[in-house]
mmCIF file of C-alpha atoms in Angstrom:
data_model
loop_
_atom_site.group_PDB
_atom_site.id
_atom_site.type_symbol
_atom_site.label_atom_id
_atom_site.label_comp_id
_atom_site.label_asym_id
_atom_site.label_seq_id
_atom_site.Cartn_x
_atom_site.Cartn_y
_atom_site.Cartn_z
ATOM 1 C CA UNK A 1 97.383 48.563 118.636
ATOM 2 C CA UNK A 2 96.266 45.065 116.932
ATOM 3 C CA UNK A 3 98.476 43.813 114.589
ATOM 4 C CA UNK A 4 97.742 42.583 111.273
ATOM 5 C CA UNK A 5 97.484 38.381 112.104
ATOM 6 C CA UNK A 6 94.957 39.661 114.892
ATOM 7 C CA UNK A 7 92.459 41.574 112.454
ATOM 8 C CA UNK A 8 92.735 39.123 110.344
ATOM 9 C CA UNK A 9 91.329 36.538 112.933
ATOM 10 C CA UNK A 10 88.528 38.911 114.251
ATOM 11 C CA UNK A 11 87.376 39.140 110.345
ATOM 12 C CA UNK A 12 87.406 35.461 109.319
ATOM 13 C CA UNK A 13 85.364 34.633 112.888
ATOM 14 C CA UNK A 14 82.541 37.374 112.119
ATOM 15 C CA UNK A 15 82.535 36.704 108.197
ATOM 16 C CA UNK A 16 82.095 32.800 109.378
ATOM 17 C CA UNK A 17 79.999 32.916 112.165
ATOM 18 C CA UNK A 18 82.977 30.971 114.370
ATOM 19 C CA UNK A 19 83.068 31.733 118.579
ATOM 20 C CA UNK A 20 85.659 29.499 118.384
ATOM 21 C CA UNK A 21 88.228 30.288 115.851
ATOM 22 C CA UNK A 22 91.516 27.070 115.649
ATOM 23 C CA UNK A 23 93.963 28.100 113.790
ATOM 24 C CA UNK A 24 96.032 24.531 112.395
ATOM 25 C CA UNK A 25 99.802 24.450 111.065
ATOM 26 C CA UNK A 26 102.221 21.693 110.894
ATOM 27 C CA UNK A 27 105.962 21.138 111.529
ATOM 28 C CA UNK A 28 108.520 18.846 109.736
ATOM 29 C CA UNK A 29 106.815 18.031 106.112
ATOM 30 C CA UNK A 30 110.722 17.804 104.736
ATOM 31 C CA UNK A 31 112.496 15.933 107.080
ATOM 32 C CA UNK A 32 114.237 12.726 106.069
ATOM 33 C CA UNK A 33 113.902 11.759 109.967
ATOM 34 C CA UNK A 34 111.175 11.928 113.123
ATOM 35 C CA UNK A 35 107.287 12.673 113.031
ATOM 36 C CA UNK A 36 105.208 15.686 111.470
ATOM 37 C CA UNK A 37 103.553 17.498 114.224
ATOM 38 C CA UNK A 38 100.494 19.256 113.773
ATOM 39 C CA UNK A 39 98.836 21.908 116.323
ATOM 40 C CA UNK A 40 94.962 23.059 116.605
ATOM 41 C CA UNK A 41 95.176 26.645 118.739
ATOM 42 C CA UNK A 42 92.510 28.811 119.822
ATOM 43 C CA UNK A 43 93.134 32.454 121.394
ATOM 44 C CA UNK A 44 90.333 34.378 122.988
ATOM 45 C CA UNK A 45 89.422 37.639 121.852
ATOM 46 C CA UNK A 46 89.926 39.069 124.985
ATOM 47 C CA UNK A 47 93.612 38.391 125.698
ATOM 48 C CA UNK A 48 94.473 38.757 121.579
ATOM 49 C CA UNK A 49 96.203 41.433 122.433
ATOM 50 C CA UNK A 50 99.030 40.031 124.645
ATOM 51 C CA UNK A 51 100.327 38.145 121.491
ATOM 52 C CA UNK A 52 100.667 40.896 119.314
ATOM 53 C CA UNK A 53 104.363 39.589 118.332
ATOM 54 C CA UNK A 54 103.183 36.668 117.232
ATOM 55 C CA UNK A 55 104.435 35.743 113.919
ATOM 56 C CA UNK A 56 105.260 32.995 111.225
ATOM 57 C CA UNK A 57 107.472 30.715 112.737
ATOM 58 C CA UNK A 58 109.661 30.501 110.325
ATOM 59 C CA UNK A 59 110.647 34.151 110.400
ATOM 60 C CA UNK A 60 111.641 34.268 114.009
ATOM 61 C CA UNK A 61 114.495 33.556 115.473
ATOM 62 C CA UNK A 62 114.665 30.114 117.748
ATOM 63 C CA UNK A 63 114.987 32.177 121.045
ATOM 64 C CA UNK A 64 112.109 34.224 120.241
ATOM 65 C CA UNK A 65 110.004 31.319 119.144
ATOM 66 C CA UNK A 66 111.092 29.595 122.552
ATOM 67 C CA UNK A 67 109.522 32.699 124.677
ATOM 68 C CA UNK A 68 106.210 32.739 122.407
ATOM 69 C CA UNK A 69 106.174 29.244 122.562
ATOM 70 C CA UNK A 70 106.358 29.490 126.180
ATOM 71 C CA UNK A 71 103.681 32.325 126.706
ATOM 72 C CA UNK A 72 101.026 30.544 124.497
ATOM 73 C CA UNK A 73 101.411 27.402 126.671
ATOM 74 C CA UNK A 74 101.028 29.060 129.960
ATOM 75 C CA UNK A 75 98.128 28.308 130.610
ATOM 76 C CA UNK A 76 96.527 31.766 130.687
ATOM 77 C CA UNK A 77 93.435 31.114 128.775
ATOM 78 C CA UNK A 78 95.193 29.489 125.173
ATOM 79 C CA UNK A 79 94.035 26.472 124.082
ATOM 80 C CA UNK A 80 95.735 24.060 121.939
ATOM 81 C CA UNK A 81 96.286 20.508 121.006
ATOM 82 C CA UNK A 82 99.300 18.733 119.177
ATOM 83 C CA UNK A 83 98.898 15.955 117.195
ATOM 84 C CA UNK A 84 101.880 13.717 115.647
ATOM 85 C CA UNK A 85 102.585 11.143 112.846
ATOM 86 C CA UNK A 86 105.456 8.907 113.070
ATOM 87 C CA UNK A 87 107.440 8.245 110.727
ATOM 88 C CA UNK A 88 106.491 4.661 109.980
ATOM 89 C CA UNK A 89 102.826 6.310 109.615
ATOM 90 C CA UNK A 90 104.114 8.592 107.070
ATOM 91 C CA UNK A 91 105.919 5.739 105.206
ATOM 92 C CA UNK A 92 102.784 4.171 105.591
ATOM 93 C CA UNK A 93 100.328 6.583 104.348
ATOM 94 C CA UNK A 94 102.562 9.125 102.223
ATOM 95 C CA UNK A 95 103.218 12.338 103.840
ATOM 96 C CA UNK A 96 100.283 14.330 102.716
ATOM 97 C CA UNK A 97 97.580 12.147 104.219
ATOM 98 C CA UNK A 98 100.195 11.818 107.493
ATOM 99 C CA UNK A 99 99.715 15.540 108.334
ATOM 100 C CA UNK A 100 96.100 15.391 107.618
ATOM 101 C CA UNK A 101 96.109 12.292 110.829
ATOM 102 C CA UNK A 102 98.394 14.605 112.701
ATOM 103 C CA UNK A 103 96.143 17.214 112.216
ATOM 104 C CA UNK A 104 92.890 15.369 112.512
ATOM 105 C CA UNK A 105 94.525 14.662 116.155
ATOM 106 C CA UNK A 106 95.870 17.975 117.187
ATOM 107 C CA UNK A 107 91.631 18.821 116.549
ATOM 108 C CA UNK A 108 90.510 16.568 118.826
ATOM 109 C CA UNK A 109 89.121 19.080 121.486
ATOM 110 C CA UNK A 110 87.568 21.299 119.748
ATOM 111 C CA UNK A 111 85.835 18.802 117.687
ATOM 112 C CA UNK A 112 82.439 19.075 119.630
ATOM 113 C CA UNK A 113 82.124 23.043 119.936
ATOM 114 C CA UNK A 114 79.385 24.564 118.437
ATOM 115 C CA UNK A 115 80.389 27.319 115.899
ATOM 116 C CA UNK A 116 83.968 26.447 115.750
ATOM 117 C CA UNK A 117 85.641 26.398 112.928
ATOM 118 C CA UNK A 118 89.458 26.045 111.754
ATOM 119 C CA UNK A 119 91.372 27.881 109.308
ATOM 120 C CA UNK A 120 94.495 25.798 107.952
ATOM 121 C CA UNK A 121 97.548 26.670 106.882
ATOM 122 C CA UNK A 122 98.012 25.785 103.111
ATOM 123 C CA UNK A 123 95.808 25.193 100.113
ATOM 124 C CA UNK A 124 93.612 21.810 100.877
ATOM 125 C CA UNK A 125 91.264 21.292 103.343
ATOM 126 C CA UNK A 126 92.037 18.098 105.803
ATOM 127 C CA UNK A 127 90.420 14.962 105.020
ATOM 128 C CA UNK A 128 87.831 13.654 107.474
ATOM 129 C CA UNK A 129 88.503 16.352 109.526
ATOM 130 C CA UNK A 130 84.392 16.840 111.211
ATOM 131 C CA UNK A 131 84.435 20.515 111.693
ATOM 132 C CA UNK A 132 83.983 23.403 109.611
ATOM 133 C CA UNK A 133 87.550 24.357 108.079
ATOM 134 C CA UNK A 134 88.467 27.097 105.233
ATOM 135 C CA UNK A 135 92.459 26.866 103.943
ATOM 136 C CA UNK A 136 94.522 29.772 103.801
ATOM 137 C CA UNK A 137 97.661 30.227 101.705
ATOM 138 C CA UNK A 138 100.563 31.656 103.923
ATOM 139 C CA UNK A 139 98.013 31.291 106.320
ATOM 140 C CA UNK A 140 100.994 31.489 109.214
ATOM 141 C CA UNK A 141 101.705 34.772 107.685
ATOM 142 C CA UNK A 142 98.184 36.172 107.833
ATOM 143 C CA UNK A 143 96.303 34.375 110.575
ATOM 144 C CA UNK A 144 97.223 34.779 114.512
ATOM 145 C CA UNK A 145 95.229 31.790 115.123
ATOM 146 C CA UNK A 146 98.006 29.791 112.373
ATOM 147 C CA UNK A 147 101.209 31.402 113.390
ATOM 148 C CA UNK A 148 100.353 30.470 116.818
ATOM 149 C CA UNK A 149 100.181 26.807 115.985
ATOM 150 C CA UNK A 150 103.080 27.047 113.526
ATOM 151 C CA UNK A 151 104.806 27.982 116.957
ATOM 152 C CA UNK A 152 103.845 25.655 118.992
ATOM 153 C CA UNK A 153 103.889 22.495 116.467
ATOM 154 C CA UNK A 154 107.668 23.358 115.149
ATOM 155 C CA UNK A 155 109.065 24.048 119.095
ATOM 156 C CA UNK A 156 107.314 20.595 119.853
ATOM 157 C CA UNK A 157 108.723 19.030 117.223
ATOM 158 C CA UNK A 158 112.335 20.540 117.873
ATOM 159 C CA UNK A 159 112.240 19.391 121.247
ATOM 160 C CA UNK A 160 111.244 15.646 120.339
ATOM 161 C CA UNK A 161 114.028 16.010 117.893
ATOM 162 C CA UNK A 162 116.544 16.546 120.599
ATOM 163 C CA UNK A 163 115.077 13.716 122.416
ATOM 164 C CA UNK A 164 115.732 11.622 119.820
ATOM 165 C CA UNK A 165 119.624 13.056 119.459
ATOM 166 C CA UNK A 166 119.928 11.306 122.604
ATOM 167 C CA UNK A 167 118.001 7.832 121.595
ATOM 168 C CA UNK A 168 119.931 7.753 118.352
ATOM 169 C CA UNK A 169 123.256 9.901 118.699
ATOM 170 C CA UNK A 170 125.887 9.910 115.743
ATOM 171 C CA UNK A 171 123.135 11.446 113.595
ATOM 172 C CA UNK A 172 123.116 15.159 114.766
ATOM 173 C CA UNK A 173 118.868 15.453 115.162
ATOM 174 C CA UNK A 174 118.920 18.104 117.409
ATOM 175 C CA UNK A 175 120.712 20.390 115.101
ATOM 176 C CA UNK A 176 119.774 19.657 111.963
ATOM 177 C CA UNK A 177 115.938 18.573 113.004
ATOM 178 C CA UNK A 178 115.871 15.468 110.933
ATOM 179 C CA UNK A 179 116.014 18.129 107.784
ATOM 180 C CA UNK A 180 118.612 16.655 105.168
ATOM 181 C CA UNK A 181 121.811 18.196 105.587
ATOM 182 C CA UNK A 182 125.316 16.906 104.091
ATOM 183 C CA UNK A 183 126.060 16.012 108.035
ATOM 184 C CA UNK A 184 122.949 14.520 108.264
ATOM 185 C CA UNK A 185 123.603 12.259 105.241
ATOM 186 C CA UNK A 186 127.019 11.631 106.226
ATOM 187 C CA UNK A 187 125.622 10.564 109.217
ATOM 188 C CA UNK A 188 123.272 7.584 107.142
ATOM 189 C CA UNK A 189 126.074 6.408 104.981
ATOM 190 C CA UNK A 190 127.775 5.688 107.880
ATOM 191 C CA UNK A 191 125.055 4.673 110.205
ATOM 192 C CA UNK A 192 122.882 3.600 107.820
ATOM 193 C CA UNK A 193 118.664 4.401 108.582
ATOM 194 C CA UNK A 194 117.323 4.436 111.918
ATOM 195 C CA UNK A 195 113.909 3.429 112.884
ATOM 196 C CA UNK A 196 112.776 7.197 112.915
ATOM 197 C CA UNK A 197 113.856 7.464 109.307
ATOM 198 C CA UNK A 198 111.356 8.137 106.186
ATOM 199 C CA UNK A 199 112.069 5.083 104.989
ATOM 200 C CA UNK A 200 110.088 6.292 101.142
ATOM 201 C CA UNK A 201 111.859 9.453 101.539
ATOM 202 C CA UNK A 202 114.045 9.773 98.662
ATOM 203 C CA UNK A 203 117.695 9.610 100.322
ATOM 204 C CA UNK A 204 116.493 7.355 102.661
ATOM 205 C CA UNK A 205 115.331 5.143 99.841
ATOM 206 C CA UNK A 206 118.206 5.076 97.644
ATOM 207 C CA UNK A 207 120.600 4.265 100.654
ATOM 208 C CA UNK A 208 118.184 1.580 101.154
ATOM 209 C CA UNK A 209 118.096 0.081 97.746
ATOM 210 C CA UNK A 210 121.980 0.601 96.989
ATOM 211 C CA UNK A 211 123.193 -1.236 100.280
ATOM 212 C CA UNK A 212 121.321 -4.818 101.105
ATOM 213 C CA UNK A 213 123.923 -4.803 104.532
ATOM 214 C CA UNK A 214 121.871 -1.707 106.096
ATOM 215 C CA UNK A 215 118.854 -2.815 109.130
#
């Protein structure tokens, strides 16, 4: 039996005219710390069905997003790219246009495939993106194509995050993500910022302005 996110898929491809149908998410909007990540996947029709469990990542549990994320980059006929922002980029450009460059990266492969065409997750298309693309609200919740990327951008991103636990310990990244928990701010009014802190990020910011001392 195909599930619901697969249907969905195998109508928006026919009522667009897409072969290739890239479904784009993102990872870490809200953080305080570390990059947005961004992932373009495709899935073949023909193997659709192994990924019937597929599902918004943020309704499954880490373990089971660890196996999917797993499975989808086995190589056994998936293909994806992952695109990131830093956080001086997103300090830079605001966050918005920061996951639109993430994004416009994670695309990269796909950009020069006739009839391809990307669905993203949320309600704006992505700037300067050169490919056909149609938003879709909750699209992780609808679309295969999207929950599969919404899997593999946030296990990405969790991963880099407990890279940088190691790079930076004393702040707790690899539990917390970067997201802004009282142990996470604890950890900056002791520490102080970073350089993988959102430096226009509100918190961030005030620390910032209320302490000259801080790097």
């Amino acid at each position: 039996m195909i599930s619901p996110l697969c249907e969905f898929d195998k109508k928006q491809a026919l009522a667009h005219g897409a072969s290739f149908l890239v479904g784009i998410d993102e990872a870490g909007r809200g953080p305080l710390a570390g990059p947005v990540v961004a992932c373009a996947c495709f899935i073949p029709p023909s193997i659709i069905q192994d990924f019937n469990d597929v599902d918004d990542s943020k309704k499954l549990t880490e373990a089971k997003r660890e196996a999917l994320f797993a499975r989808l980059t086995a190589g056994r006929g998936v293909i994806y790219g992952v695109g990131f922002a830093t956080a001086d980029e997103i300090d830079k450009l605001n966050i918005l246009q920061a996951t639109f460059l993430a994004m416009r990266r994670a695309s990269q492969k796909f950009l020069q495939i006739p009839d391809c065409c990307a669905l993203i997750d949320g309600p704006y298309t992505v700037k300067d993106l050169t490919m056909k693309q149609y938003p879709i609200i909750d699209g992780d919740a609808k679309s295969l194509a999207i929950a599969s990327a919404s899997i593999i951008a946030k296990v990405t991103r969790d991963h880099y995050m407990g890279v940088l636990d190691k790079l930076y310990p004393g702040y707790g990244f690899a539990g917390h993500k970067g997201y802004g928990t009282a142990k996470h701010l604890a950890a900056l009014r002791k520490l102080g910022p970073c350089p993988e802190h959102r430096r226009t990020f509100g918190p961030v910011r005030k620390l910032l302005t209320n302490t000259s001392t801080l790097p």
